[in-house]
Tab-separated table of C-alpha atoms in Angstrom:
chain	number	residue	atom	x	y	z
X	1	MET	CA	-62.633	36.901	47.847
X	2	THR	CA	-60.439	39.684	49.385
X	3	THR	CA	-59.477	39.916	53.259
X	4	ARG	CA	-62.239	42.613	53.578
X	5	GLY	CA	-64.849	40.379	52.159
X	6	ILE	CA	-64.069	37.531	54.398
X	7	LEU	CA	-63.813	39.687	57.459
X	8	ALA	CA	-67.300	41.146	56.324
X	9	ALA	CA	-68.826	37.550	55.896
X	10	GLY	CA	-67.263	36.590	59.211
X	11	ALA	CA	-68.736	39.514	61.012
X	12	ALA	CA	-72.089	38.662	59.355
X	13	ALA	CA	-72.009	35.133	60.353
X	14	LEU	CA	-71.398	36.107	63.881
X	15	LEU	CA	-74.239	38.507	63.755
X	16	LEU	CA	-76.506	35.735	62.399
X	17	ALA	CA	-75.549	33.469	64.891
X	18	ALA	CA	-76.026	35.932	67.717
X	19	CYS	CA	-79.637	36.552	66.509
X	20	ALA	CA	-80.309	32.616	66.166
X	21	LYS	CA	-79.273	32.400	70.059
X	22	GLU	CA	-81.702	35.174	70.841
X	23	ASP	CA	-84.636	33.345	69.318
X	24	ASP	CA	-85.515	30.323	71.182
X	25	THR	CA	-87.616	28.930	68.295
X	26	ALA	CA	-84.742	29.467	65.808
X	27	ALA	CA	-82.314	27.291	68.034
X	28	ASP	CA	-84.905	24.497	68.430
X	29	SER	CA	-85.706	23.937	64.727
X	30	GLU	CA	-83.801	21.755	62.422
X	31	ALA	CA	-83.333	24.509	59.772
X	32	ALA	CA	-79.856	25.863	59.466
X	33	VAL	CA	-79.190	29.469	59.758
X	34	VAL	CA	-77.197	30.579	56.599
X	35	GLY	CA	-73.893	31.897	57.586
X	36	GLY	CA	-74.594	31.037	61.313
X	37	ALA	CA	-73.797	28.463	63.637
X	38	SER	CA	-75.575	25.880	61.719
X	39	ASP	CA	-74.371	26.777	58.183
X	40	LEU	CA	-70.829	27.110	56.732
X	41	THR	CA	-71.878	27.312	53.278
X	42	PRO	CA	-71.123	31.090	52.753
X	43	PHE	CA	-67.549	30.278	53.195
X	44	GLU	CA	-67.338	28.385	50.073
X	45	GLY	CA	-64.624	30.216	47.666
X	46	ALA	CA	-63.032	31.716	50.716
X	47	ARG	CA	-59.214	31.494	51.550
X	48	ALA	CA	-58.892	28.338	53.863
X	49	GLY	CA	-56.219	30.110	55.962
X	50	GLN	CA	-58.214	33.098	56.563
X	51	ALA	CA	-61.713	31.563	56.963
X	52	GLU	CA	-60.569	28.908	59.411
X	53	MET	CA	-61.014	31.665	62.244
X	54	GLY	CA	-64.202	32.675	61.101
X	55	ILE	CA	-65.301	28.993	61.457
X	56	GLN	CA	-63.878	28.413	64.931
X	57	SER	CA	-65.497	31.631	66.130
X	58	LEU	CA	-68.810	30.105	65.016
X	59	GLY	CA	-68.171	27.395	67.284
X	60	PHE	CA	-66.951	24.577	64.899
X	61	ARG	CA	-64.087	22.170	65.748
X	62	HIS	CA	-61.958	20.383	63.176
X	63	ILE	CA	-62.842	16.694	63.657
X	64	ARG	CA	-60.896	14.857	61.200
X	65	SER	CA	-59.626	15.136	57.628
X	66	ASP	CA	-59.741	12.696	54.610
X	67	GLY	CA	-57.558	13.831	51.637
X	68	LEU	CA	-58.520	17.304	50.728
X	69	THR	CA	-61.819	17.152	52.748
X	70	ALA	CA	-61.969	18.577	56.432
X	71	TYR	CA	-64.754	17.710	58.591
X	72	TRP	CA	-66.015	20.379	60.942
X	73	LEU	CA	-68.625	19.888	64.036
X	74	ASN	CA	-70.263	22.573	65.982
X	75	PRO	CA	-70.929	20.641	69.178
X	76	ALA	CA	-73.618	23.148	70.373
X	77	THR	CA	-75.648	22.941	67.299
X	78	GLY	CA	-74.775	19.461	66.046
X	79	ALA	CA	-74.251	21.003	62.578
X	80	CYS	CA	-71.366	19.067	60.531
X	81	ALA	CA	-69.673	20.278	57.541
X	82	ALA	CA	-67.478	18.676	55.090
X	83	ILE	CA	-65.066	21.503	53.636
X	84	VAL	CA	-62.963	20.690	50.217
X	85	THR	CA	-59.859	22.669	49.909
X	86	THR	CA	-58.517	23.104	46.401
X	87	GLU	CA	-55.545	25.338	45.602
X	88	GLY	CA	-55.818	27.244	48.930
X	89	ARG	CA	-59.506	27.889	49.092
X	90	TYR	CA	-62.585	26.106	50.124
X	91	SER	CA	-63.832	25.023	46.832
X	92	SER	CA	-67.010	22.955	48.476
X	93	VAL	CA	-68.770	23.474	51.580
X	94	THR	CA	-71.340	20.955	52.416
X	95	MET	CA	-73.605	20.572	55.553
X	96	LEU	CA	-73.903	17.165	56.688
X	97	PRO	CA	-75.774	15.352	59.650
X	98	ALA	CA	-73.833	15.317	62.704
X	99	GLY	CA	-73.145	11.413	62.475
X	100	ASP	CA	-70.995	12.048	59.248
X	101	CYS	CA	-68.550	14.054	61.396
């Protein structure tokens, strides 16, 4: 993914997150908004160093690491993500229950 691609993905994620916040039913439902404050799967394949700011801008905080896996939690949404980094890229992004963070 190019820098422009990552920036575009981050901008799209922020836009989706803003839309989700405006819709009270979306915020109350348990369904994740892809690319928003509840789902980081669009970051799979992104360069770790560049994508980290996008993840933080969505409200996620790094909770812990276990080997190559970093666990990120969004306290506002309760979303948890396990992100595996391989060769400087997010090779796997898996959304988990908040208790797994």
